[in-house]
GROMACS .gro file of N, CA and C in nm:
model
  546
    1MET      N    1  -2.947   1.632   1.555
    1MET     CA    2  -2.952   1.612   1.698
    1MET      C    3  -2.818   1.554   1.743
    2SER      N    4  -2.760   1.611   1.845
    2SER     CA    5  -2.630   1.566   1.893
    2SER      C    6  -2.641   1.432   1.967
    3PHE      N    7  -2.527   1.364   1.976
    3PHE     CA    8  -2.524   1.238   2.048
    3PHE      C    9  -2.563   1.258   2.193
    4GLU      N   10  -2.517   1.367   2.253
    4GLU     CA   11  -2.550   1.396   2.394
    4GLU      C   12  -2.700   1.411   2.412
    5THR      N   13  -2.765   1.476   2.314
    5THR     CA   14  -2.911   1.493   2.321
    5THR      C   15  -2.980   1.358   2.312
    6ILE      N   16  -2.935   1.277   2.216
    6ILE     CA   17  -2.992   1.142   2.201
    6ILE      C   18  -2.971   1.061   2.328
    7LEU      N   19  -2.848   1.067   2.381
    7LEU     CA   20  -2.816   0.990   2.502
    7LEU      C   21  -2.903   1.035   2.619
    8SER      N   22  -2.931   1.164   2.627
    8SER     CA   23  -3.013   1.213   2.739
    8SER      C   24  -3.158   1.169   2.727
    9THR      N   25  -3.202   1.132   2.605
    9THR     CA   26  -3.341   1.088   2.588
    9THR      C   27  -3.358   0.939   2.611
   10VAL      N   28  -3.247   0.866   2.615
   10VAL     CA   29  -3.253   0.722   2.635
   10VAL      C   30  -3.282   0.696   2.782
   11PRO      N   31  -3.381   0.614   2.811
   11PRO     CA   32  -3.409   0.584   2.952
   11PRO      C   33  -3.286   0.521   3.017
   12HIS      N   34  -3.269   0.548   3.143
   12HIS     CA   35  -3.154   0.492   3.213
   12HIS      C   36  -3.179   0.345   3.244
   13HIS      N   37  -3.193   0.272   3.138
   13HIS     CA   38  -3.213   0.128   3.143
   13HIS      C   39  -3.098   0.068   3.064
   14SER      N   40  -3.032  -0.027   3.122
   14SER     CA   41  -2.910  -0.080   3.060
   14SER      C   42  -2.934  -0.137   2.920
   15ALA      N   43  -3.047  -0.203   2.898
   15ALA     CA   44  -3.075  -0.261   2.766
   15ALA      C   45  -3.091  -0.152   2.661
   16ALA      N   46  -3.158  -0.044   2.695
   16ALA     CA   47  -3.175   0.066   2.600
   16ALA      C   48  -3.040   0.128   2.567
   17LEU      N   49  -2.955   0.145   2.665
   17LEU     CA   50  -2.822   0.201   2.641
   17LEU      C   51  -2.736   0.105   2.558
   18ALA      N   52  -2.748  -0.025   2.586
   18ALA     CA   53  -2.674  -0.123   2.507
   18ALA      C   54  -2.723  -0.125   2.363
   19ASN      N   55  -2.854  -0.110   2.343
   19ASN     CA   56  -2.907  -0.103   2.207
   19ASN      C   57  -2.852   0.020   2.134
   20LEU      N   58  -2.844   0.132   2.203
   20LEU     CA   59  -2.785   0.252   2.144
   20LEU      C   60  -2.638   0.226   2.110
   21GLY      N   61  -2.568   0.159   2.200
   21GLY     CA   62  -2.428   0.124   2.173
   21GLY      C   63  -2.414   0.037   2.050
   22MET      N   64  -2.503  -0.062   2.038
   22MET     CA   65  -2.500  -0.151   1.922
   22MET      C   66  -2.525  -0.074   1.793
   23THR      N   67  -2.620   0.017   1.799
   23THR     CA   68  -2.651   0.099   1.682
   23THR      C   69  -2.530   0.183   1.643
   24ARG      N   70  -2.468   0.248   1.739
   24ARG     CA   71  -2.351   0.331   1.711
   24ARG      C   72  -2.234   0.247   1.662
   25LEU      N   73  -2.220   0.129   1.713
   25LEU     CA   74  -2.115   0.039   1.666
   25LEU      C   75  -2.139   0.006   1.518
   26ALA      N   76  -2.262  -0.026   1.483
   26ALA     CA   77  -2.296  -0.058   1.344
   26ALA      C   78  -2.276   0.063   1.253
   27GLN      N   79  -2.292   0.182   1.308
   27GLN     CA   80  -2.274   0.305   1.230
   27GLN      C   81  -2.128   0.348   1.225
   28GLN      N   82  -2.041   0.270   1.286
   28GLN     CA   83  -1.898   0.298   1.293
   28GLN      C   84  -1.869   0.427   1.370
   29ARG      N   85  -1.952   0.456   1.466
   29ARG     CA   86  -1.933   0.570   1.556
   29ARG      C   87  -1.885   0.514   1.688
   30TYR      N   88  -1.759   0.473   1.689
   30TYR     CA   89  -1.704   0.391   1.796
   30TYR      C   90  -1.695   0.463   1.930
   31GLY      N   91  -1.662   0.590   1.930
   31GLY     CA   92  -1.657   0.664   2.055
   31GLY      C   93  -1.793   0.672   2.121
   32GLU      N   94  -1.895   0.699   2.040
   32GLU     CA   95  -2.031   0.706   2.092
   32GLU      C   96  -2.079   0.568   2.139
   33ALA      N   97  -2.040   0.464   2.065
   33ALA     CA   98  -2.076   0.328   2.107
   33ALA      C   99  -2.014   0.297   2.242
   34ALA      N  100  -1.889   0.335   2.259
   34ALA     CA  101  -1.821   0.308   2.387
   34ALA      C  102  -1.889   0.381   2.501
   35ILE      N  103  -1.928   0.506   2.479
   35ILE     CA  104  -1.996   0.583   2.584
   35ILE      C  105  -2.126   0.515   2.624
   36ALA      N  106  -2.205   0.474   2.525
   36ALA     CA  107  -2.333   0.410   2.555
   36ALA      C  108  -2.311   0.277   2.629
   37TYR      N  109  -2.214   0.198   2.583
   37TYR     CA  110  -2.187   0.071   2.650
   37TYR      C  111  -2.130   0.092   2.790
   38GLU      N  112  -2.047   0.193   2.808
   38GLU     CA  113  -1.995   0.223   2.942
   38GLU      C  114  -2.111   0.250   3.038
   39LYS      N  115  -2.208   0.326   2.992
   39LYS     CA  116  -2.324   0.356   3.077
   39LYS      C  117  -2.407   0.230   3.103
   40ALA      N  118  -2.422   0.146   3.002
   40ALA     CA  119  -2.497   0.021   3.019
   40ALA      C  120  -2.427  -0.070   3.118
   41VAL      N  121  -2.296  -0.081   3.105
   41VAL     CA  122  -2.216  -0.165   3.195
   41VAL      C  123  -2.222  -0.111   3.338
   42ALA      N  124  -2.221   0.021   3.352
   42ALA     CA  125  -2.230   0.079   3.487
   42ALA      C  126  -2.361   0.043   3.555
   43LEU      N  127  -2.468   0.034   3.474
   43LEU     CA  128  -2.599  -0.001   3.531
   43LEU      C  129  -2.615  -0.151   3.555
   44ASP      N  130  -2.549  -0.231   3.472
   44ASP     CA  131  -2.562  -0.376   3.482
   44ASP      C  132  -2.425  -0.440   3.457
   45PRO      N  133  -2.337  -0.435   3.557
   45PRO     CA  134  -2.198  -0.478   3.538
   45PRO      C  135  -2.176  -0.628   3.522
   46GLU      N  136  -2.281  -0.707   3.534
   46GLU     CA  137  -2.266  -0.852   3.524
   46GLU      C  138  -2.297  -0.907   3.386
   47ARG      N  139  -2.318  -0.822   3.287
   47ARG     CA  140  -2.351  -0.865   3.151
   47ARG      C  141  -2.223  -0.882   3.070
   48ALA      N  142  -2.182  -1.004   3.049
   48ALA     CA  143  -2.060  -1.033   2.973
   48ALA      C  144  -2.069  -0.981   2.830
   49ASP      N  145  -2.186  -0.996   2.769
   49ASP     CA  146  -2.200  -0.954   2.629
   49ASP      C  147  -2.180  -0.804   2.613
   50TRP      N  148  -2.221  -0.726   2.712
   50TRP     CA  149  -2.203  -0.582   2.700
   50TRP      C  150  -2.057  -0.543   2.721
   51HIS      N  151  -1.989  -0.613   2.810
   51HIS     CA  152  -1.845  -0.590   2.823
   51HIS      C  153  -1.773  -0.627   2.693
   52GLY      N  154  -1.817  -0.738   2.632
   52GLY     CA  155  -1.758  -0.779   2.504
   52GLY      C  156  -1.783  -0.678   2.394
   53ASN      N  157  -1.905  -0.627   2.386
   53ASN     CA  158  -1.936  -0.526   2.284
   53ASN      C  159  -1.861  -0.395   2.311
   54LEU      N  160  -1.845  -0.362   2.439
   54LEU     CA  161  -1.765  -0.245   2.474
   54LEU      C  162  -1.621  -0.265   2.427
   55GLY      N  163  -1.570  -0.385   2.448
   55GLY     CA  164  -1.436  -0.416   2.399
   55GLY      C  165  -1.426  -0.401   2.248
   56ALA      N  166  -1.530  -0.445   2.177
   56ALA     CA  167  -1.531  -0.431   2.030
   56ALA      C  168  -1.527  -0.284   1.989
   57ALA      N  169  -1.601  -0.200   2.061
   57ALA     CA  170  -1.599  -0.056   2.030
   57ALA      C  171  -1.459   0.001   2.051
   58TYR      N  172  -1.394  -0.041   2.159
   58TYR     CA  173  -1.258   0.009   2.184
   58TYR      C  174  -1.158  -0.045   2.082
   59VAL      N  175  -1.173  -0.170   2.040
   59VAL     CA  176  -1.084  -0.224   1.936
   59VAL      C  177  -1.097  -0.140   1.810
   60ARG      N  178  -1.220  -0.119   1.769
   60ARG     CA  179  -1.241  -0.045   1.644
   60ARG      C  180  -1.198   0.100   1.656
   61GLY      N  181  -1.199   0.152   1.777
   61GLY     CA  182  -1.150   0.287   1.801
   61GLY      C  183  -1.000   0.294   1.822
   62GLY      N  184  -0.935   0.178   1.824
   62GLY     CA  185  -0.789   0.174   1.836
   62GLY      C  186  -0.734   0.172   1.978
   63ASP      N  187  -0.819   0.160   2.078
   63ASP     CA  188  -0.773   0.156   2.218
   63ASP      C  189  -0.768   0.010   2.262
   64PHE      N  190  -0.658  -0.056   2.229
   64PHE     CA  191  -0.645  -0.200   2.250
   64PHE      C  192  -0.626  -0.237   2.396
   65ASP      N  193  -0.559  -0.152   2.472
   65ASP     CA  194  -0.541  -0.180   2.615
   65ASP      C  195  -0.676  -0.184   2.688
   66THR      N  196  -0.760  -0.084   2.662
   66THR     CA  197  -0.892  -0.081   2.725
   66THR      C  198  -0.978  -0.196   2.673
   67ALA      N  199  -0.966  -0.225   2.544
   67ALA     CA  200  -1.041  -0.337   2.486
   67ALA      C  201  -1.004  -0.467   2.557
   68ALA      N  202  -0.875  -0.488   2.581
   68ALA     CA  203  -0.831  -0.610   2.649
   68ALA      C  204  -0.893  -0.620   2.787
   69LYS      N  205  -0.902  -0.509   2.859
   69LYS     CA  206  -0.965  -0.510   2.992
   69LYS      C  207  -1.112  -0.548   2.982
   70CYS      N  208  -1.180  -0.494   2.880
   70CYS     CA  209  -1.323  -0.526   2.862
   70CYS      C  210  -1.342  -0.674   2.829
   71PHE      N  211  -1.261  -0.726   2.736
   71PHE     CA  212  -1.273  -0.868   2.701
   71PHE      C  213  -1.234  -0.957   2.818
   72GLY      N  214  -1.137  -0.914   2.897
   72GLY     CA  215  -1.100  -0.989   3.016
   72GLY      C  216  -1.215  -0.997   3.115
   73ARG      N  217  -1.283  -0.885   3.134
   73ARG     CA  218  -1.399  -0.884   3.225
   73ARG      C  219  -1.511  -0.972   3.169
   74ALA      N  220  -1.535  -0.965   3.037
   74ALA     CA  221  -1.638  -1.049   2.976
   74ALA      C  222  -1.603  -1.196   2.995
   75ALA      N  223  -1.476  -1.230   2.977
   75ALA     CA  224  -1.433  -1.369   2.994
   75ALA      C  225  -1.448  -1.414   3.139
   76ASP      N  226  -1.422  -1.325   3.234
   76ASP     CA  227  -1.440  -1.358   3.375
   76ASP      C  228  -1.587  -1.386   3.407
   77LEU      N  229  -1.675  -1.309   3.344
   77LEU     CA  230  -1.818  -1.324   3.370
   77LEU      C  231  -1.878  -1.446   3.299
   78ASP      N  232  -1.823  -1.480   3.183
   78ASP     CA  233  -1.875  -1.592   3.104
   78ASP      C  234  -1.761  -1.688   3.076
   79ARG      N  235  -1.746  -1.783   3.163
   79ARG     CA  236  -1.634  -1.878   3.150
   79ARG      C  237  -1.666  -1.990   3.051
   80ILE      N  238  -1.787  -1.993   2.999
   80ILE     CA  239  -1.826  -2.098   2.904
   80ILE      C  240  -1.792  -2.057   2.761
   81THR      N  241  -1.817  -1.931   2.727
   81THR     CA  242  -1.796  -1.884   2.591
   81THR      C  243  -1.650  -1.846   2.571
   82SER      N  244  -1.578  -1.921   2.487
   82SER     CA  245  -1.436  -1.894   2.466
   82SER      C  246  -1.411  -1.776   2.373
   83ALA      N  247  -1.515  -1.725   2.307
   83ALA     CA  248  -1.496  -1.613   2.214
   83ALA      C  249  -1.437  -1.491   2.286
   84TYR      N  250  -1.477  -1.466   2.409
   84TYR     CA  251  -1.422  -1.351   2.482
   84TYR      C  252  -1.274  -1.370   2.507
   85GLN      N  253  -1.234  -1.494   2.537
   85GLN     CA  254  -1.091  -1.521   2.556
   85GLN      C  255  -1.013  -1.500   2.426
   86VAL      N  256  -1.070  -1.543   2.314
   86VAL     CA  257  -1.004  -1.523   2.185
   86VAL      C  258  -0.989  -1.374   2.158
   87HIS      N  259  -1.097  -1.298   2.179
   87HIS     CA  260  -1.090  -1.153   2.158
   87HIS      C  261  -0.990  -1.088   2.254
   88LEU      N  262  -0.983  -1.138   2.375
   88LEU     CA  263  -0.883  -1.089   2.470
   88LEU      C  264  -0.743  -1.113   2.415
   89GLY      N  265  -0.718  -1.233   2.364
   89GLY     CA  266  -0.587  -1.263   2.306
   89GLY      C  267  -0.553  -1.173   2.189
   90ILE      N  268  -0.651  -1.147   2.104
   90ILE     CA  269  -0.630  -1.059   1.988
   90ILE      C  270  -0.600  -0.916   2.035
   91ALA      N  271  -0.678  -0.867   2.132
   91ALA     CA  272  -0.658  -0.730   2.182
   91ALA      C  273  -0.522  -0.717   2.251
   92LEU      N  274  -0.482  -0.819   2.326
   92LEU     CA  275  -0.351  -0.814   2.391
   92LEU      C  276  -0.239  -0.809   2.287
   93ARG      N  277  -0.254  -0.887   2.180
   93ARG     CA  278  -0.152  -0.883   2.074
   93ARG      C  279  -0.148  -0.744   2.010
   94ALA      N  280  -0.266  -0.688   1.982
   94ALA     CA  281  -0.272  -0.555   1.921
   94ALA      C  282  -0.214  -0.448   2.014
   95ALA      N  283  -0.228  -0.469   2.145
   95ALA     CA  284  -0.174  -0.375   2.244
   95ALA      C  285  -0.024  -0.395   2.264
   96GLY      N  286   0.032  -0.499   2.204
   96GLY     CA  287   0.176  -0.522   2.213
   96GLY      C  288   0.218  -0.620   2.320
   97ASP      N  289   0.125  -0.682   2.389
   97ASP     CA  290   0.160  -0.779   2.493
   97ASP      C  291   0.150  -0.919   2.433
   98LEU      N  292   0.251  -0.955   2.355
   98LEU     CA  293   0.250  -1.083   2.285
   98LEU      C  294   0.255  -1.201   2.380
   99THR      N  295   0.330  -1.189   2.488
   99THR     CA  296   0.340  -1.299   2.584
   99THR      C  297   0.204  -1.332   2.644
  100ALA      N  298   0.134  -1.230   2.691
  100ALA     CA  299   0.001  -1.253   2.750
  100ALA      C  300  -0.096  -1.304   2.645
  101SER      N  301  -0.088  -1.250   2.524
  101SER     CA  302  -0.176  -1.295   2.416
  101SER      C  303  -0.159  -1.444   2.390
  102ILE      N  304  -0.035  -1.487   2.378
  102ILE     CA  305  -0.006  -1.628   2.352
  102ILE      C  306  -0.055  -1.715   2.466
  103GLN      N  307  -0.033  -1.671   2.589
  103GLN     CA  308  -0.078  -1.750   2.705
  103GLN      C  309  -0.229  -1.768   2.703
  104VAL      N  310  -0.303  -1.662   2.676
  104VAL     CA  311  -0.449  -1.669   2.672
  104VAL      C  312  -0.493  -1.765   2.562
  105LEU      N  313  -0.437  -1.748   2.442
  105LEU     CA  314  -0.478  -1.830   2.329
  105LEU      C  315  -0.437  -1.977   2.346
  106GLU      N  316  -0.323  -2.002   2.408
  106GLU     CA  317  -0.282  -2.142   2.435
  106GLU      C  318  -0.381  -2.208   2.530
  107ARG      N  319  -0.429  -2.134   2.630
  107ARG     CA  320  -0.530  -2.189   2.722
  107ARG      C  321  -0.658  -2.223   2.648
  108VAL      N  322  -0.700  -2.133   2.559
  108VAL     CA  323  -0.823  -2.159   2.483
  108VAL      C  324  -0.806  -2.284   2.398
  109VAL      N  325  -0.694  -2.295   2.328
  109VAL     CA  326  -0.671  -2.411   2.241
  109VAL      C  327  -0.658  -2.538   2.323
  110SER      N  328  -0.598  -2.529   2.439
  110SER     CA  329  -0.586  -2.645   2.526
  110SER      C  330  -0.724  -2.693   2.572
  111ASP      N  331  -0.810  -2.598   2.606
  111ASP     CA  332  -0.945  -2.632   2.653
  111ASP      C  333  -1.040  -2.668   2.538
  112ALA      N  334  -1.019  -2.604   2.421
  112ALA     CA  335  -1.110  -2.622   2.307
  112ALA      C  336  -1.027  -2.629   2.178
  113PRO      N  337  -0.963  -2.745   2.153
  113PRO     CA  338  -0.877  -2.756   2.034
  113PRO      C  339  -0.951  -2.735   1.902
  114SER      N  340  -1.083  -2.743   1.905
  114SER     CA  341  -1.160  -2.721   1.782
  114SER      C  342  -1.188  -2.572   1.758
  115ASN      N  343  -1.143  -2.486   1.848
  115ASN     CA  344  -1.163  -2.342   1.830
  115ASN      C  345  -1.057  -2.292   1.731
  116THR      N  346  -1.091  -2.299   1.604
  116THR     CA  347  -0.994  -2.269   1.499
  116THR      C  348  -0.958  -2.120   1.494
  117SER      N  349  -1.046  -2.034   1.541
  117SER     CA  350  -1.012  -1.893   1.549
  117SER      C  351  -0.895  -1.874   1.646
  118ALA      N  352  -0.903  -1.941   1.760
  118ALA     CA  353  -0.795  -1.932   1.859
  118ALA      C  354  -0.666  -1.989   1.801
  119VAL      N  355  -0.675  -2.101   1.730
  119VAL     CA  356  -0.555  -2.162   1.670
  119VAL      C  357  -0.492  -2.064   1.571
  120ALA      N  358  -0.573  -2.005   1.484
  120ALA     CA  359  -0.519  -1.913   1.383
  120ALA      C  360  -0.452  -1.793   1.448
  121HIS      N  361  -0.515  -1.734   1.549
  121HIS     CA  362  -0.456  -1.618   1.615
  121HIS      C  363  -0.334  -1.657   1.698
  122LEU      N  364  -0.335  -1.776   1.753
  122LEU     CA  365  -0.218  -1.825   1.825
  122LEU      C  366  -0.099  -1.841   1.731
  123VAL      N  367  -0.123  -1.896   1.614
  123VAL     CA  368  -0.016  -1.914   1.515
  123VAL      C  369   0.045  -1.779   1.479
  124VAL      N  370  -0.038  -1.677   1.461
  124VAL     CA  371   0.014  -1.543   1.429
  124VAL      C  372   0.105  -1.495   1.542
  125GLY      N  373   0.060  -1.507   1.665
  125GLY     CA  374   0.142  -1.465   1.779
  125GLY      C  375   0.272  -1.541   1.788
  126LEU      N  376   0.266  -1.671   1.764
  126LEU     CA  377   0.388  -1.752   1.768
  126LEU      C  378   0.484  -1.714   1.656
  127GLU      N  379   0.430  -1.679   1.540
  127GLU     CA  380   0.515  -1.631   1.431
  127GLU      C  381   0.584  -1.501   1.471
  128TYR      N  382   0.507  -1.408   1.529
  128TYR     CA  383   0.563  -1.278   1.568
  128TYR      C  384   0.677  -1.295   1.668
  129THR      N  385   0.669  -1.397   1.751
  129THR     CA  386   0.770  -1.417   1.855
  129THR      C  387   0.871  -1.526   1.818
  130CYS      N  388   0.864  -1.573   1.694
  130CYS     CA  389   0.959  -1.672   1.641
  130CYS      C  390   0.966  -1.799   1.724
  131GLN      N  391   0.854  -1.846   1.772
  131GLN     CA  392   0.849  -1.969   1.850
  131GLN      C  393   0.822  -2.086   1.756
  132TRP      N  394   0.922  -2.117   1.675
  132TRP     CA  395   0.907  -2.216   1.568
  132TRP      C  396   0.871  -2.354   1.621
  133ASP      N  397   0.927  -2.391   1.737
  133ASP     CA  398   0.898  -2.523   1.792
  133ASP      C  399   0.750  -2.540   1.823
  134LYS      N  400   0.687  -2.435   1.874
  134LYS     CA  401   0.544  -2.443   1.904
  134LYS      C  402   0.461  -2.441   1.776
  135LEU      N  403   0.510  -2.370   1.675
  135LEU     CA  404   0.436  -2.366   1.549
  135LEU      C  405   0.418  -2.506   1.492
  136GLU      N  406   0.518  -2.591   1.511
  136GLU     CA  407   0.509  -2.728   1.461
  136GLU      C  408   0.391  -2.803   1.523
  137LEU      N  409   0.350  -2.765   1.644
  137LEU     CA  410   0.235  -2.827   1.709
  137LEU      C  411   0.103  -2.779   1.650
  138TYR      N  412   0.098  -2.650   1.615
  138TYR     CA  413  -0.029  -2.589   1.576
  138TYR      C  414  -0.053  -2.584   1.426
  139HIS      N  415   0.052  -2.588   1.346
  139HIS     CA  416   0.032  -2.586   1.201
  139HIS      C  417  -0.057  -2.700   1.152
  140PRO      N  418  -0.035  -2.824   1.196
  140PRO     CA  419  -0.123  -2.932   1.150
  140PRO      C  420  -0.270  -2.910   1.189
  141MET      N  421  -0.293  -2.855   1.307
  141MET     CA  422  -0.431  -2.826   1.350
  141MET      C  423  -0.493  -2.723   1.257
  142LEU      N  424  -0.416  -2.621   1.224
  142LEU     CA  425  -0.467  -2.516   1.138
  142LEU      C  426  -0.485  -2.566   0.995
  143ASP      N  427  -0.394  -2.651   0.950
  143ASP     CA  428  -0.408  -2.711   0.816
  143ASP      C  429  -0.540  -2.786   0.804
  144ARG      N  430  -0.569  -2.870   0.903
  144ARG     CA  431  -0.694  -2.949   0.901
  144ARG      C  432  -0.816  -2.859   0.906
  145ALA      N  433  -0.811  -2.759   0.992
  145ALA     CA  434  -0.926  -2.669   1.007
  145ALA      C  435  -0.949  -2.588   0.879
  146THR      N  436  -0.843  -2.543   0.818
  146THR     CA  437  -0.856  -2.466   0.694
  146THR      C  438  -0.914  -2.553   0.584
  147GLN      N  439  -0.864  -2.675   0.572
  147GLN     CA  440  -0.915  -2.764   0.468
  147GLN      C  441  -1.061  -2.801   0.491
  148ARG      N  442  -1.099  -2.825   0.618
  148ARG     CA  443  -1.239  -2.855   0.650
  148ARG      C  444  -1.330  -2.739   0.612
  149ALA      N  445  -1.287  -2.619   0.643
  149ALA     CA  446  -1.368  -2.502   0.609
  149ALA      C  447  -1.383  -2.489   0.458
  150LEU      N  448  -1.274  -2.505   0.385
  150LEU     CA  449  -1.281  -2.494   0.239
  150LEU      C  450  -1.368  -2.604   0.180
  151ASP      N  451  -1.354  -2.726   0.233
  151ASP     CA  452  -1.433  -2.839   0.182
  151ASP      C  453  -1.583  -2.820   0.202
  152THR      N  454  -1.620  -2.745   0.304
  152THR     CA  455  -1.762  -2.724   0.334
  152THR      C  456  -1.811  -2.587   0.287
  153GLY      N  457  -1.729  -2.517   0.210
  153GLY     CA  458  -1.770  -2.389   0.153
  153GLY      C  459  -1.773  -2.273   0.252
  154ARG      N  460  -1.703  -2.290   0.363
  154ARG     CA  461  -1.697  -2.182   0.463
  154ARG      C  462  -1.565  -2.108   0.453
  155ARG      N  463  -1.561  -1.990   0.508
  155ARG     CA  464  -1.438  -1.912   0.515
  155ARG      C  465  -1.354  -1.964   0.631
  156PRO      N  466  -1.229  -2.001   0.605
  156PRO     CA  467  -1.145  -2.049   0.716
  156PRO      C  468  -1.108  -1.933   0.809
  157HIS      N  469  -1.074  -1.967   0.931
  157HIS     CA  470  -1.028  -1.865   1.025
  157HIS      C  471  -0.889  -1.815   0.987
  158GLU      N  472  -0.817  -1.896   0.915
  158GLU     CA  473  -0.685  -1.855   0.867
  158GLU      C  474  -0.704  -1.756   0.753
  159ASP      N  475  -0.652  -1.634   0.769
  159ASP     CA  476  -0.669  -1.535   0.664
  159ASP      C  477  -0.568  -1.558   0.551
  160PRO      N  478  -0.590  -1.496   0.436
  160PRO     CA  479  -0.502  -1.522   0.321
  160PRO      C  480  -0.354  -1.492   0.347
  161MET      N  481  -0.325  -1.386   0.419
  161MET     CA  482  -0.184  -1.353   0.443
  161MET      C  483  -0.116  -1.457   0.532
  162LEU      N  484  -0.186  -1.507   0.630
  162LEU     CA  485  -0.131  -1.613   0.715
  162LEU      C  486  -0.110  -1.738   0.631
  163ASN      N  487  -0.205  -1.770   0.546
  163ASN     CA  488  -0.193  -1.889   0.462
  163ASN      C  489  -0.074  -1.878   0.367
  164ILE      N  490  -0.054  -1.761   0.309
  164ILE     CA  491   0.060  -1.742   0.219
  164ILE      C  492   0.192  -1.759   0.294
  165ARG      N  493   0.198  -1.711   0.418
  165ARG     CA  494   0.321  -1.727   0.497
  165ARG      C  495   0.346  -1.873   0.532
  166ARG      N  496   0.238  -1.948   0.547
  166ARG     CA  497   0.253  -2.086   0.592
  166ARG      C  498   0.263  -2.188   0.480
  167SER      N  499   0.211  -2.157   0.363
  167SER     CA  500   0.202  -2.258   0.258
  167SER      C  501   0.249  -2.202   0.124
  168SER      N  502   0.323  -2.284   0.052
  168SER     CA  503   0.367  -2.245  -0.083
  168SER      C  504   0.274  -2.303  -0.190
  169ASP      N  505   0.164  -2.365  -0.146
  169ASP     CA  506   0.066  -2.423  -0.238
  169ASP      C  507  -0.022  -2.311  -0.294
  170ILE      N  508   0.006  -2.271  -0.418
  170ILE     CA  509  -0.063  -2.158  -0.479
  170ILE      C  510  -0.213  -2.183  -0.490
  171ALA      N  511  -0.252  -2.305  -0.520
  171ALA     CA  512  -0.395  -2.337  -0.532
  171ALA      C  513  -0.464  -2.319  -0.397
  172LEU      N  514  -0.399  -2.363  -0.289
  172LEU     CA  515  -0.455  -2.345  -0.156
  172LEU      C  516  -0.462  -2.196  -0.121
  173ASN      N  517  -0.354  -2.123  -0.150
  173ASN     CA  518  -0.354  -1.978  -0.124
  173ASN      C  519  -0.471  -1.910  -0.194
  174GLN      N  520  -0.494  -1.950  -0.318
  174GLN     CA  521  -0.604  -1.891  -0.395
  174GLN      C  522  -0.739  -1.929  -0.336
  175SER      N  523  -0.755  -2.053  -0.296
  175SER     CA  524  -0.882  -2.097  -0.237
  175SER      C  525  -0.913  -2.022  -0.108
  176VAL      N  526  -0.811  -2.002  -0.025
  176VAL     CA  527  -0.831  -1.928   0.100
  176VAL      C  528  -0.867  -1.782   0.068
  177ALA      N  529  -0.796  -1.723  -0.025
  177ALA     CA  530  -0.824  -1.583  -0.062
  177ALA      C  531  -0.965  -1.570  -0.119
  178GLN      N  532  -1.005  -1.664  -0.202
  178GLN     CA  533  -1.140  -1.659  -0.260
  178GLN      C  534  -1.247  -1.675  -0.152
  179ALA      N  535  -1.222  -1.765  -0.060
  179ALA     CA  536  -1.319  -1.785   0.049
  179ALA      C  537  -1.334  -1.656   0.131
  180TRP      N  538  -1.225  -1.588   0.155
  180TRP     CA  539  -1.231  -1.463   0.230
  180TRP      C  540  -1.297  -1.353   0.148
  181SER      N  541  -1.278  -1.353   0.017
  181SER     CA  542  -1.337  -1.246  -0.063
  181SER      C  543  -1.487  -1.265  -0.081
  182ARG      N  544  -1.536  -1.387  -0.063
  182ARG     CA  545  -1.681  -1.410  -0.073
  182ARG      C  546  -1.748  -1.354   0.050
   0.00000   0.00000   0.00000
């Protein structure tokens, strides 16, 4: 059965379309997920989570500019959840807008310094743009967050490649890599 046939059988109810989008996203059928989420968003444009999921479908499909717009809309609709802002920063970086990415992530870290995902992605952006002076501000935050995650058996937000670039401590590099491989 074709996707178009399946889509035509789904009731024109935004939740049903979003569920279809979620299913297609899980199946790694990103174009179909985007179509279903676009239809869900058209029916219920005030749902931040559906804009965010639509952004995820576009990220996975490689359309970072559109993903950034979706995450931006989700962030506008849900000003409490900083995850949409973090995803916006990541999508902007992937789309090549490093300046906007850094600005978004700096705002998130300023508002929520414990958001270690934002700190880790901010550090990557600052590295890409050689803003060494700012890195001195964020490296200690990331060091503490990485160590806390490792101490509690969680995967740090800092990925192994970022950790290797930042630290010459081979034992730490190995611990971060092991945490990510688990």
